[in-house]
PDB file of C-alpha atoms in Angstrom:
ATOM      1  CA  UNK A   1     -32.515 296.660  83.532  1.00  0.00           C
ATOM      2  CA  UNK A   2     -34.396 295.218  80.621  1.00  0.00           C
ATOM      3  CA  UNK A   3     -31.623 296.797  78.465  1.00  0.00           C
ATOM      4  CA  UNK A   4     -28.872 295.220  80.197  1.00  0.00           C
ATOM      5  CA  UNK A   5     -30.726 291.732  79.998  1.00  0.00           C
ATOM      6  CA  UNK A   6     -31.220 292.407  76.318  1.00  0.00           C
ATOM      7  CA  UNK A   7     -27.506 293.491  75.834  1.00  0.00           C
ATOM      8  CA  UNK A   8     -26.365 290.301  77.586  1.00  0.00           C
ATOM      9  CA  UNK A   9     -28.772 288.183  75.463  1.00  0.00           C
ATOM     10  CA  UNK A  10     -27.378 289.674  72.373  1.00  0.00           C
ATOM     11  CA  UNK A  11     -23.832 289.066  73.573  1.00  0.00           C
ATOM     12  CA  UNK A  12     -24.591 285.294  74.399  1.00  0.00           C
ATOM     13  CA  UNK A  13     -26.354 285.042  70.921  1.00  0.00           C
ATOM     14  CA  UNK A  14     -23.152 286.562  69.268  1.00  0.00           C
ATOM     15  CA  UNK A  15     -20.882 284.247  71.242  1.00  0.00           C
ATOM     16  CA  UNK A  16     -23.204 281.256  70.259  1.00  0.00           C
ATOM     17  CA  UNK A  17     -22.874 282.190  66.462  1.00  0.00           C
ATOM     18  CA  UNK A  18     -19.003 282.810  66.720  1.00  0.00           C
ATOM     19  CA  UNK A  19     -18.659 279.386  68.335  1.00  0.00           C
ATOM     20  CA  UNK A  20     -20.805 277.894  65.622  1.00  0.00           C
ATOM     21  CA  UNK A  21     -18.708 279.540  62.760  1.00  0.00           C
ATOM     22  CA  UNK A  22     -15.547 278.336  64.336  1.00  0.00           C
ATOM     23  CA  UNK A  23     -16.904 274.798  64.634  1.00  0.00           C
ATOM     24  CA  UNK A  24     -17.978 275.035  61.037  1.00  0.00           C
ATOM     25  CA  UNK A  25     -14.574 276.355  60.035  1.00  0.00           C
ATOM     26  CA  UNK A  26     -12.892 273.482  61.954  1.00  0.00           C
ATOM     27  CA  UNK A  27     -15.154 271.062  60.124  1.00  0.00           C
ATOM     28  CA  UNK A  28     -14.207 272.425  56.802  1.00  0.00           C
ATOM     29  CA  UNK A  29     -10.535 272.408  57.531  1.00  0.00           C
ATOM     30  CA  UNK A  30     -10.746 268.693  58.598  1.00  0.00           C
ATOM     31  CA  UNK A  31     -12.765 267.932  55.275  1.00  0.00           C
ATOM     32  CA  UNK A  32     -10.086 269.732  53.409  1.00  0.00           C
ATOM     33  CA  UNK A  33      -7.094 268.035  55.039  1.00  0.00           C
ATOM     34  CA  UNK A  34      -8.908 264.590  54.660  1.00  0.00           C
ATOM     35  CA  UNK A  35      -9.614 265.275  50.980  1.00  0.00           C
ATOM     36  CA  UNK A  36      -5.839 266.477  50.423  1.00  0.00           C
ATOM     37  CA  UNK A  37      -4.679 263.336  52.111  1.00  0.00           C
ATOM     38  CA  UNK A  38      -6.690 261.059  50.057  1.00  0.00           C
ATOM     39  CA  UNK A  39      -5.556 262.935  46.823  1.00  0.00           C
ATOM     40  CA  UNK A  40      -2.046 262.658  47.981  1.00  0.00           C
ATOM     41  CA  UNK A  41      -2.332 258.923  48.633  1.00  0.00           C
ATOM     42  CA  UNK A  42      -3.946 258.361  45.122  1.00  0.00           C
ATOM     43  CA  UNK A  43      -1.125 260.527  43.772  1.00  0.00           C
ATOM     44  CA  UNK A  44       1.448 258.341  45.512  1.00  0.00           C
ATOM     45  CA  UNK A  45      -0.131 255.164  44.443  1.00  0.00           C
ATOM     46  CA  UNK A  46      -0.022 256.322  40.784  1.00  0.00           C
ATOM     47  CA  UNK A  47       3.449 257.506  40.939  1.00  0.00           C
ATOM     48  CA  UNK A  48       4.511 254.162  42.547  1.00  0.00           C
ATOM     49  CA  UNK A  49       2.650 252.183  39.915  1.00  0.00           C
ATOM     50  CA  UNK A  50       4.461 254.194  37.086  1.00  0.00           C
ATOM     51  CA  UNK A  51       7.842 253.611  38.644  1.00  0.00           C
ATOM     52  CA  UNK A  52       7.143 249.893  39.068  1.00  0.00           C
ATOM     53  CA  UNK A  53       6.099 249.633  35.521  1.00  0.00           C
ATOM     54  CA  UNK A  54       9.293 251.448  34.536  1.00  0.00           C
ATOM     55  CA  UNK A  55      11.436 249.230  36.585  1.00  0.00           C
ATOM     56  CA  UNK A  56       9.797 245.969  35.092  1.00  0.00           C
ATOM     57  CA  UNK A  57      10.333 247.482  31.720  1.00  0.00           C
ATOM     58  CA  UNK A  58      13.991 248.410  32.130  1.00  0.00           C
ATOM     59  CA  UNK A  59      14.682 245.053  34.048  1.00  0.00           C
ATOM     60  CA  UNK A  60      13.056 242.946  31.081  1.00  0.00           C
ATOM     61  CA  UNK A  61      15.003 244.952  28.466  1.00  0.00           C
ATOM     62  CA  UNK A  62      18.286 244.700  30.319  1.00  0.00           C
ATOM     63  CA  UNK A  63      18.173 241.342  31.986  1.00  0.00           C
ATOM     64  CA  UNK A  64      15.610 239.391  29.930  1.00  0.00           C
ATOM     65  CA  UNK A  65      12.766 237.353  31.240  1.00  0.00           C
ATOM     66  CA  UNK A  66      13.368 234.391  33.788  1.00  0.00           C
ATOM     67  CA  UNK A  67      12.126 232.037  30.946  1.00  0.00           C
ATOM     68  CA  UNK A  68      15.030 233.341  28.646  1.00  0.00           C
ATOM     69  CA  UNK A  69      17.497 232.885  31.342  1.00  0.00           C
ATOM     70  CA  UNK A  70      16.373 229.374  32.029  1.00  0.00           C
ATOM     71  CA  UNK A  71      16.422 228.421  28.512  1.00  0.00           C
ATOM     72  CA  UNK A  72      19.977 229.880  28.038  1.00  0.00           C
ATOM     73  CA  UNK A  73      21.131 227.807  31.045  1.00  0.00           C
ATOM     74  CA  UNK A  74      19.511 224.622  29.800  1.00  0.00           C
ATOM     75  CA  UNK A  75      21.050 225.181  26.253  1.00  0.00           C
ATOM     76  CA  UNK A  76      24.614 225.839  27.728  1.00  0.00           C
ATOM     77  CA  UNK A  77      24.137 222.527  30.049  1.00  0.00           C
ATOM     78  CA  UNK A  78      23.364 220.516  26.989  1.00  0.00           C
ATOM     79  CA  UNK A  79      26.425 221.730  25.110  1.00  0.00           C
ATOM     80  CA  UNK A  80      28.647 220.980  28.101  1.00  0.00           C
ATOM     81  CA  UNK A  81      27.226 217.451  28.515  1.00  0.00           C
ATOM     82  CA  UNK A  82      27.591 216.727  24.785  1.00  0.00           C
ATOM     83  CA  UNK A  83      31.404 217.881  25.076  1.00  0.00           C
ATOM     84  CA  UNK A  84      31.713 215.499  27.849  1.00  0.00           C
ATOM     85  CA  UNK A  85      30.150 212.667  26.215  1.00  0.00           C
ATOM     86  CA  UNK A  86      32.428 213.211  23.026  1.00  0.00           C
ATOM     87  CA  UNK A  87      35.384 213.370  25.407  1.00  0.00           C
ATOM     88  CA  UNK A  88      34.545 210.170  27.076  1.00  0.00           C
ATOM     89  CA  UNK A  89      33.851 208.403  23.789  1.00  0.00           C
ATOM     90  CA  UNK A  90      37.301 209.478  22.417  1.00  0.00           C
ATOM     91  CA  UNK A  91      39.328 208.579  25.506  1.00  0.00           C
ATOM     92  CA  UNK A  92      37.439 205.511  26.724  1.00  0.00           C
ATOM     93  CA  UNK A  93      39.464 202.917  24.945  1.00  0.00           C
ATOM     94  CA  UNK A  94      42.672 204.498  25.970  1.00  0.00           C
ATOM     95  CA  UNK A  95      41.728 204.584  29.555  1.00  0.00           C
ATOM     96  CA  UNK A  96      40.509 201.219  29.796  1.00  0.00           C
ATOM     97  CA  UNK A  97      43.731 200.042  28.155  1.00  0.00           C
ATOM     98  CA  UNK A  98      45.729 201.810  30.614  1.00  0.00           C
ATOM     99  CA  UNK A  99      43.789 200.516  33.709  1.00  0.00           C
ATOM    100  CA  UNK A 100      44.052 197.022  32.414  1.00  0.00           C
ATOM    101  CA  UNK A 101      47.807 197.257  31.924  1.00  0.00           C
ATOM    102  CA  UNK A 102      48.363 198.650  35.341  1.00  0.00           C
ATOM    103  CA  UNK A 103      46.100 195.861  36.906  1.00  0.00           C
ATOM    104  CA  UNK A 104      47.522 192.924  35.001  1.00  0.00           C
ATOM    105  CA  UNK A 105      51.304 193.780  34.702  1.00  0.00           C
ATOM    106  CA  UNK A 106      52.474 193.484  38.312  1.00  0.00           C
ATOM    107  CA  UNK A 107      56.213 194.282  39.052  1.00  0.00           C
ATOM    108  CA  UNK A 108      56.993 193.063  42.496  1.00  0.00           C
ATOM    109  CA  UNK A 109      59.404 195.523  44.081  1.00  0.00           C
ATOM    110  CA  UNK A 110      60.531 196.377  47.498  1.00  0.00           C
ATOM    111  CA  UNK A 111      59.148 199.717  48.609  1.00  0.00           C
ATOM    112  CA  UNK A 112      61.686 202.526  49.041  1.00  0.00           C
ATOM    113  CA  UNK A 113      60.902 203.006  52.759  1.00  0.00           C
ATOM    114  CA  UNK A 114      61.236 199.422  53.561  1.00  0.00           C
ATOM    115  CA  UNK A 115      63.915 198.562  56.148  1.00  0.00           C
ATOM    116  CA  UNK A 116      64.831 195.108  57.199  1.00  0.00           C
ATOM    117  CA  UNK A 117      65.083 194.896  60.996  1.00  0.00           C
ATOM    118  CA  UNK A 118      67.834 192.448  61.819  1.00  0.00           C
TER     119      UNK A 118
END
């Protein structure tokens, strides 16, 4: 009987040690998974930062900065305004004379659609 109890005790002890080993293995596995996940996240962030920097560099090279674009638009606008002002200055006298002629020289005529009702 004592040997049976002793055998049962050994089996229970072995089962307890096996459960502890399995538990430790699960904990190690979870730690490794968590570490791998953190490393992957770090790698993803690093890659994302590299791609973002590459994109910004390419964008600046091909398009130029926003300040450059704004300066170019401003310069184009000034050129167009100056051209319009020159056009106004050169045609101002002619337009005023034409308007004065049309306003002052009135030729009374019957309109072509006028019908006399009799």
